[in-house]
């Protein structure tokens, strides 16, 4: 059995109160919904400038605990790498800038001149049209205007996007889903969210948010969710929820979901907790399977480290619930916990989520 990595998916609860889209590119105009949420423009964004074959790119993946950064070439070779702790609030943006400075400073003068574009992928709610980090409950910012902050600081074009959108796009286009047109990517960790590609197009809502699979209610008599609902998938199947469920059942404190997966072959309580988590995840995904008929469901994030202990029972649980459409294959993502950082580099090189 594989070892479960530390959960890395930061699922955000928004404050109370859109051929493949070129998300994160410059030149779009924003409309606004009646509720005040910025809408993504239906206008076609201009195609990004193509990078030279020898161009380097800078990618930053911002998480609730750490900010990871790399500078890579077209083959994916890493020329500079760094990780720093994520401070709370708007101070995180200064740390992002400083990490980029550090990585660029590690290059030779000739290499520095080859860095053609950067991408910064952020948790929470991200308005890529207006370059605003709208909300992150984990990091603690709200309506922070990124604007040209990184462009001016690093002297190059800089794209911003939602971390899960980029991670899911990368797994679909370049990872486990390459060659398939209909793919559902589920990032499992502290939270649960993902992406959906149908007919060779990455689906985005009018305000750009990706699939909040973790907030699909599946247990009417379940636990309260921080989103305000009851019995969401995330209250049963996230890493933290699995660990808490095992402790409630046994009275034994454990460090995380990895321990529960490690015990599944010898501990009936661990087996029962994981069966409940798989059932909840299958219940949440079944409507998506009926509506979009994906060929693949790709599991990424920290919990995907469980390997066959997660993919096989989830495939069976989904198959058991289907009568009219074929069951999709359930596979592990190729990029694992690095999907966000790998995606940031690919996004910077491609210039759009296309």
CSV table of C-alpha atoms in Angstrom, one decimal:
chain,number,residue,atom,x,y,z
A,1,UNK,CA,0.0,0.0,0.0
A,2,UNK,CA,1.3,3.5,-0.8
A,3,UNK,CA,2.0,6.0,1.8
A,4,UNK,CA,-0.4,8.9,2.1
A,5,UNK,CA,1.3,12.3,1.7
A,6,UNK,CA,0.4,15.3,3.8
A,7,UNK,CA,-2.9,16.7,2.4
A,8,UNK,CA,-2.2,19.7,0.2
A,9,UNK,CA,-5.6,20.7,-1.2
A,10,UNK,CA,-6.8,23.9,0.4
A,11,UNK,CA,-10.5,24.0,0.0
A,12,UNK,CA,-11.9,27.5,0.8
A,13,UNK,CA,-15.3,28.5,2.1
A,14,UNK,CA,-16.3,31.8,0.5
A,15,UNK,CA,-17.5,34.7,2.6
A,16,UNK,CA,-21.3,35.0,3.1
A,17,UNK,CA,-22.8,37.6,1.2
A,18,UNK,CA,-16.6,31.2,-17.2
A,19,UNK,CA,-12.6,25.5,-27.6
A,20,UNK,CA,-10.9,25.6,-23.8
A,21,UNK,CA,-11.1,29.0,-22.1
A,22,UNK,CA,-8.0,31.1,-22.0
A,23,UNK,CA,-8.3,31.8,-18.3
A,24,UNK,CA,-5.7,34.0,-16.7
A,25,UNK,CA,-4.9,35.9,-19.8
A,26,UNK,CA,-4.8,39.6,-20.2
A,27,UNK,CA,-7.2,41.6,-22.2
A,28,UNK,CA,-10.6,40.4,-20.9
A,29,UNK,CA,-13.3,42.7,-19.6
A,30,UNK,CA,-15.3,41.8,-16.5
A,31,UNK,CA,-19.1,42.0,-16.1
A,32,UNK,CA,-20.8,41.6,-12.7
A,33,UNK,CA,-23.5,39.4,-11.5
A,34,UNK,CA,-26.5,40.8,-9.6
A,35,UNK,CA,-25.0,39.5,-6.4
A,36,UNK,CA,-21.8,41.5,-6.9
A,37,UNK,CA,-19.6,38.6,-8.0
A,38,UNK,CA,-17.4,39.5,-10.9
A,39,UNK,CA,-18.3,37.5,-14.0
A,40,UNK,CA,-15.9,36.2,-16.6
A,41,UNK,CA,-16.2,37.8,-19.9
A,42,UNK,CA,-17.7,35.9,-22.9
A,43,UNK,CA,-15.3,37.8,-25.2
A,44,UNK,CA,-12.4,35.9,-26.7
A,45,UNK,CA,-9.1,36.9,-25.0
A,46,UNK,CA,-6.1,37.6,-27.2
A,47,UNK,CA,-3.8,34.6,-27.6
A,48,UNK,CA,-0.7,34.9,-25.4
A,49,UNK,CA,2.7,35.5,-26.9
A,50,UNK,CA,4.5,32.3,-27.7
A,51,UNK,CA,7.7,31.8,-25.7
A,52,UNK,CA,11.0,31.1,-27.3
A,53,UNK,CA,12.0,27.4,-27.3
A,54,UNK,CA,14.9,28.1,-24.8
A,55,UNK,CA,12.7,30.3,-22.6
A,56,UNK,CA,12.6,29.6,-18.8
A,57,UNK,CA,9.5,30.1,-16.6
A,58,UNK,CA,9.0,30.9,-13.0
A,59,UNK,CA,6.1,29.2,-11.1
A,60,UNK,CA,4.8,29.8,-7.6
A,61,UNK,CA,2.3,27.5,-5.9
A,62,UNK,CA,0.8,29.2,-2.8
A,63,UNK,CA,-0.7,27.0,-0.1
A,64,UNK,CA,-2.0,27.5,3.3
A,65,UNK,CA,1.2,26.2,4.9
A,66,UNK,CA,4.0,26.8,2.4
A,67,UNK,CA,4.7,28.7,-0.8
A,68,UNK,CA,6.7,26.7,-3.3
A,69,UNK,CA,8.6,28.1,-6.3
A,70,UNK,CA,10.6,26.8,-9.2
A,71,UNK,CA,12.3,28.1,-12.3
A,72,UNK,CA,12.3,25.4,-15.1
A,73,UNK,CA,13.2,25.0,-18.7
A,74,UNK,CA,11.0,23.6,-21.5
A,75,UNK,CA,12.1,20.0,-20.6
A,76,UNK,CA,11.0,20.6,-17.0
A,77,UNK,CA,14.6,20.7,-15.7
A,78,UNK,CA,14.6,22.7,-12.4
A,79,UNK,CA,17.2,25.5,-12.3
A,80,UNK,CA,16.2,27.1,-9.1
A,81,UNK,CA,13.9,25.9,-6.3
A,82,UNK,CA,12.7,27.2,-3.0
A,83,UNK,CA,10.0,26.8,-0.3
A,84,UNK,CA,9.0,29.3,2.4
A,85,UNK,CA,6.3,29.3,5.1
A,86,UNK,CA,3.1,31.1,4.2
A,87,UNK,CA,2.4,34.1,6.5
A,88,UNK,CA,-1.1,35.0,7.3
A,89,UNK,CA,-2.9,37.8,5.5
A,90,UNK,CA,-1.6,40.2,2.9
A,91,UNK,CA,1.9,39.7,4.1
A,92,UNK,CA,1.9,36.5,2.0
A,93,UNK,CA,2.2,38.6,-1.2
A,94,UNK,CA,5.4,40.2,-0.1
A,95,UNK,CA,6.8,36.7,0.7
A,96,UNK,CA,5.7,35.5,-2.7
A,97,UNK,CA,7.6,38.4,-4.3
A,98,UNK,CA,10.7,37.8,-2.2
A,99,UNK,CA,10.7,34.1,-3.1
A,100,UNK,CA,10.6,35.0,-6.8
A,101,UNK,CA,13.4,37.5,-6.2
A,102,UNK,CA,15.5,34.7,-4.6
A,103,UNK,CA,14.9,32.2,-7.4
A,104,UNK,CA,15.8,34.7,-10.1
A,105,UNK,CA,18.9,35.7,-8.2
A,106,UNK,CA,20.2,32.1,-8.3
A,107,UNK,CA,20.3,32.2,-12.1
A,108,UNK,CA,23.3,33.4,-14.1
A,109,UNK,CA,22.9,36.6,-16.0
A,110,UNK,CA,22.3,34.8,-19.3
A,111,UNK,CA,19.7,32.5,-17.7
A,112,UNK,CA,17.9,35.5,-16.1
A,113,UNK,CA,17.5,37.0,-19.6
A,114,UNK,CA,15.8,33.8,-20.8
A,115,UNK,CA,12.9,33.9,-18.1
A,116,UNK,CA,10.0,34.8,-20.3
A,117,UNK,CA,6.9,34.5,-18.1
A,118,UNK,CA,5.8,33.7,-14.6
A,119,UNK,CA,2.6,32.2,-13.0
A,120,UNK,CA,1.4,32.5,-9.5
A,121,UNK,CA,-1.4,30.1,-8.4
A,122,UNK,CA,-3.5,31.1,-5.4
A,123,UNK,CA,-5.9,29.3,-3.1
A,124,UNK,CA,-9.4,30.5,-2.4
A,125,UNK,CA,-11.4,32.7,-4.7
A,126,UNK,CA,-9.4,34.4,-7.5
A,127,UNK,CA,-10.6,37.0,-9.9
A,128,UNK,CA,-8.1,36.5,-12.8
A,129,UNK,CA,-9.8,39.2,-15.0
A,130,UNK,CA,-9.2,42.0,-12.5
A,131,UNK,CA,-6.1,40.4,-10.9
A,132,UNK,CA,-7.6,40.3,-7.4
A,133,UNK,CA,-7.2,37.6,-4.7
A,134,UNK,CA,-10.8,37.8,-3.6
A,135,UNK,CA,-10.8,35.6,-0.5
A,136,UNK,CA,-8.8,32.9,1.3
A,137,UNK,CA,-10.0,31.6,4.6
A,138,UNK,CA,-6.8,29.5,5.1
A,139,UNK,CA,-4.4,32.3,4.5
A,140,UNK,CA,-6.6,35.2,5.6
A,141,UNK,CA,-6.8,37.7,2.8
A,142,UNK,CA,-9.8,39.4,1.3
A,143,UNK,CA,-10.1,41.6,-1.9
A,144,UNK,CA,-6.3,42.0,-2.3
A,145,UNK,CA,-5.5,43.7,-5.5
A,146,UNK,CA,-2.5,41.9,-7.0
A,147,UNK,CA,-2.5,44.2,-10.1
A,148,UNK,CA,1.0,44.7,-11.6
A,149,UNK,CA,2.8,44.0,-8.3
A,150,UNK,CA,4.7,41.0,-9.6
A,151,UNK,CA,5.0,42.2,-13.2
A,152,UNK,CA,6.8,45.4,-12.0
A,153,UNK,CA,8.9,43.5,-9.4
A,154,UNK,CA,10.2,40.8,-11.7
A,155,UNK,CA,10.1,42.6,-15.0
A,156,UNK,CA,8.1,40.0,-17.0
A,157,UNK,CA,4.5,39.0,-17.7
A,158,UNK,CA,2.9,37.3,-14.7
A,159,UNK,CA,-0.3,35.3,-14.8
A,160,UNK,CA,-2.4,34.5,-11.7
A,161,UNK,CA,-4.9,31.7,-11.4
A,162,UNK,CA,-6.7,29.4,-9.0
A,163,UNK,CA,-4.5,26.6,-7.7
A,164,UNK,CA,-6.9,23.8,-8.2
A,165,UNK,CA,-7.9,25.0,-11.6
A,166,UNK,CA,-4.2,24.9,-12.7
A,167,UNK,CA,-3.5,21.5,-10.9
A,168,UNK,CA,-6.5,19.9,-12.5
A,169,UNK,CA,-5.8,21.3,-16.0
A,170,UNK,CA,-2.2,20.1,-15.7
A,171,UNK,CA,-3.3,16.5,-14.8
A,172,UNK,CA,-5.8,16.5,-17.7
A,173,UNK,CA,-3.7,18.0,-20.4
A,174,UNK,CA,-0.2,16.8,-19.5
A,175,UNK,CA,-0.5,14.1,-16.8
A,176,UNK,CA,-2.7,11.1,-16.2
A,177,UNK,CA,-5.5,12.5,-18.4
A,178,UNK,CA,-3.6,13.3,-21.5
A,179,UNK,CA,-5.2,11.9,-24.7
A,180,UNK,CA,-8.7,12.0,-23.1
A,181,UNK,CA,-11.4,14.6,-23.8
A,182,UNK,CA,-13.7,13.9,-20.8
A,183,UNK,CA,-11.9,13.9,-17.5
A,184,UNK,CA,-12.9,14.7,-13.9
A,185,UNK,CA,-10.0,15.6,-11.6
A,186,UNK,CA,-10.6,15.4,-7.8
A,187,UNK,CA,-8.0,17.0,-5.5
A,188,UNK,CA,-8.2,15.3,-2.1
A,189,UNK,CA,-6.6,16.7,1.0
A,190,UNK,CA,-7.6,19.2,3.7
A,191,UNK,CA,-10.5,20.0,1.4
A,192,UNK,CA,-11.9,18.4,-1.8
A,193,UNK,CA,-12.3,20.2,-5.1
A,194,UNK,CA,-11.4,19.7,-8.7
A,195,UNK,CA,-12.0,20.3,-12.4
A,196,UNK,CA,-14.1,18.9,-15.2
A,197,UNK,CA,-13.2,18.7,-18.8
A,198,UNK,CA,-15.9,17.8,-21.4
A,199,UNK,CA,-15.4,17.4,-25.1
A,200,UNK,CA,-11.9,18.6,-24.9
A,201,UNK,CA,-12.8,21.8,-23.1
A,202,UNK,CA,-11.9,22.7,-19.5
A,203,UNK,CA,-15.2,23.9,-18.0
A,204,UNK,CA,-15.2,27.1,-16.0
A,205,UNK,CA,-18.1,29.0,-14.4
A,206,UNK,CA,-18.9,32.6,-15.2
A,207,UNK,CA,-16.8,33.7,-12.3
A,208,UNK,CA,-14.1,31.1,-12.9
A,209,UNK,CA,-14.4,29.0,-9.8
A,210,UNK,CA,-13.6,25.3,-10.2
A,211,UNK,CA,-15.6,22.3,-9.0
A,212,UNK,CA,-16.5,22.5,-5.3
A,213,UNK,CA,-17.1,18.7,-5.1
A,214,UNK,CA,-16.4,18.7,-1.4
A,215,UNK,CA,-19.5,20.9,-0.8
A,216,UNK,CA,-22.0,18.6,-2.4
A,217,UNK,CA,-24.4,17.5,0.4
A,218,UNK,CA,-24.5,13.7,0.7
A,219,UNK,CA,-25.6,13.0,4.3
A,220,UNK,CA,-28.9,14.7,5.4
A,221,UNK,CA,-28.2,13.7,9.0
A,222,UNK,CA,-24.4,14.4,8.8
A,223,UNK,CA,-22.0,16.8,10.4
A,224,UNK,CA,-22.2,20.5,10.0
A,225,UNK,CA,-19.8,21.9,7.3
A,226,UNK,CA,-17.9,25.2,7.6
A,227,UNK,CA,-19.7,26.3,4.4
A,228,UNK,CA,-23.0,26.4,6.4
A,229,UNK,CA,-24.5,23.2,4.9
A,230,UNK,CA,-24.9,19.8,6.5
A,231,UNK,CA,-23.3,16.5,5.5
A,232,UNK,CA,-21.1,17.7,2.7
A,233,UNK,CA,-18.7,15.3,1.1
A,234,UNK,CA,-15.9,17.1,2.8
A,235,UNK,CA,-17.3,16.4,6.2
A,236,UNK,CA,-16.8,12.6,5.6
A,237,UNK,CA,-14.1,12.1,3.0
A,238,UNK,CA,-11.4,14.8,3.5
A,239,UNK,CA,-8.2,14.0,5.2
A,240,UNK,CA,-9.0,15.7,8.4
A,241,UNK,CA,-12.5,14.2,8.5
A,242,UNK,CA,-11.2,10.7,8.1
A,243,UNK,CA,-8.8,11.2,11.0
A,244,UNK,CA,-11.5,12.7,13.2
A,245,UNK,CA,-14.0,9.9,12.4
A,246,UNK,CA,-11.4,7.3,13.4
A,247,UNK,CA,-10.8,9.1,16.7
A,248,UNK,CA,-14.5,9.4,17.4
A,249,UNK,CA,-15.0,5.6,16.7
A,250,UNK,CA,-12.0,4.4,18.7
A,251,UNK,CA,-11.1,7.1,21.1
A,252,UNK,CA,-7.5,6.9,19.9
A,253,UNK,CA,-5.8,10.1,18.7
A,254,UNK,CA,-3.9,9.8,15.4
A,255,UNK,CA,-1.8,12.2,13.4
A,256,UNK,CA,-3.8,12.1,10.2
A,257,UNK,CA,-5.6,10.1,7.5
A,258,UNK,CA,-2.3,8.4,6.5
A,259,UNK,CA,-2.5,6.3,9.7
A,260,UNK,CA,-6.0,5.2,9.0
A,261,UNK,CA,-5.0,4.0,5.5
A,262,UNK,CA,-2.0,2.2,6.9
A,263,UNK,CA,-4.3,0.3,9.3
A,264,UNK,CA,-7.0,-0.7,6.8
A,265,UNK,CA,-5.8,-4.3,6.3
A,266,UNK,CA,-5.7,-5.1,10.1
A,267,UNK,CA,-8.1,-2.7,11.8
A,268,UNK,CA,-11.8,-3.1,11.3
A,269,UNK,CA,-12.5,0.4,12.6
A,270,UNK,CA,-10.1,1.9,10.0
A,271,UNK,CA,-11.8,-0.2,7.3
A,272,UNK,CA,-15.2,1.1,8.3
A,273,UNK,CA,-14.1,4.7,8.4
A,274,UNK,CA,-12.6,4.5,5.0
A,275,UNK,CA,-15.6,2.6,3.5
A,276,UNK,CA,-17.8,5.5,4.7
A,277,UNK,CA,-15.4,8.1,3.2
A,278,UNK,CA,-15.4,6.2,-0.2
A,279,UNK,CA,-19.2,5.9,-0.1
A,280,UNK,CA,-19.6,9.7,0.5
A,281,UNK,CA,-17.1,10.5,-2.3
A,282,UNK,CA,-19.0,8.2,-4.7
A,283,UNK,CA,-22.3,9.7,-3.7
A,284,UNK,CA,-21.0,13.2,-4.4
A,285,UNK,CA,-19.5,12.2,-7.8
A,286,UNK,CA,-22.3,10.1,-9.1
A,287,UNK,CA,-24.3,13.1,-10.4
A,288,UNK,CA,-21.2,14.4,-12.2
A,289,UNK,CA,-20.7,11.0,-13.8
A,290,UNK,CA,-24.3,10.9,-15.0
A,291,UNK,CA,-24.2,14.5,-16.3
A,292,UNK,CA,-20.8,14.5,-18.0
A,293,UNK,CA,-19.9,10.8,-18.5
A,294,UNK,CA,-16.2,11.3,-17.9
A,295,UNK,CA,-13.9,8.5,-19.2
A,296,UNK,CA,-11.5,9.1,-16.3
A,297,UNK,CA,-11.6,10.2,-12.7
A,298,UNK,CA,-8.1,11.3,-11.6
A,299,UNK,CA,-7.4,11.5,-7.9
A,300,UNK,CA,-4.7,14.1,-6.9
A,301,UNK,CA,-3.6,15.7,-3.7
A,302,UNK,CA,-2.3,14.3,-0.5
A,303,UNK,CA,-4.9,11.5,0.0
A,304,UNK,CA,-4.1,10.1,-3.5
A,305,UNK,CA,-1.0,8.7,-2.0
A,306,UNK,CA,-3.1,5.8,-0.7
A,307,UNK,CA,-3.0,4.3,-4.1
A,308,UNK,CA,-5.1,1.2,-4.9
A,309,UNK,CA,-6.6,1.4,-1.4
A,310,UNK,CA,-8.5,4.4,-2.6
A,311,UNK,CA,-8.9,4.0,-6.4
A,312,UNK,CA,-10.2,0.4,-6.4
A,313,UNK,CA,-13.0,0.8,-3.8
A,314,UNK,CA,-14.0,4.2,-5.3
A,315,UNK,CA,-14.3,2.7,-8.8
A,316,UNK,CA,-16.4,-0.2,-7.4
A,317,UNK,CA,-18.6,2.2,-5.4
A,318,UNK,CA,-19.3,4.3,-8.4
A,319,UNK,CA,-19.9,1.3,-10.6
A,320,UNK,CA,-22.4,-0.1,-8.1
A,321,UNK,CA,-24.5,3.1,-8.3
A,322,UNK,CA,-24.7,3.3,-12.1
A,323,UNK,CA,-27.3,1.7,-14.4
A,324,UNK,CA,-27.3,3.8,-17.6
A,325,UNK,CA,-23.8,5.0,-18.2
A,326,UNK,CA,-20.4,3.2,-18.1
A,327,UNK,CA,-18.3,3.6,-15.0
A,328,UNK,CA,-15.2,5.8,-15.5
A,329,UNK,CA,-11.8,4.4,-14.7
A,330,UNK,CA,-10.4,5.8,-11.4
A,331,UNK,CA,-6.7,6.5,-11.6
A,332,UNK,CA,-4.0,8.4,-9.6
A,333,UNK,CA,-2.7,11.7,-10.9
A,334,UNK,CA,0.9,11.6,-12.3
A,335,UNK,CA,2.0,14.8,-10.5
A,336,UNK,CA,0.7,14.0,-7.0
A,337,UNK,CA,1.3,16.7,-4.4
A,338,UNK,CA,3.4,18.6,-7.0
A,339,UNK,CA,0.4,19.1,-9.4
A,340,UNK,CA,0.0,22.8,-8.4
A,341,UNK,CA,3.7,23.7,-8.8
A,342,UNK,CA,4.0,21.6,-12.0
A,343,UNK,CA,0.8,23.2,-13.3
A,344,UNK,CA,2.1,26.7,-12.5
A,345,UNK,CA,5.2,26.1,-14.7
A,346,UNK,CA,3.1,24.6,-17.5
A,347,UNK,CA,0.6,27.5,-17.3
A,348,UNK,CA,3.4,30.0,-17.5
A,349,UNK,CA,4.8,28.3,-20.5
A,350,UNK,CA,1.5,27.8,-22.3
A,351,UNK,CA,0.1,31.2,-21.3
A,352,UNK,CA,-3.4,30.0,-20.9
A,353,UNK,CA,-5.4,27.0,-19.6
A,354,UNK,CA,-6.0,25.7,-23.1
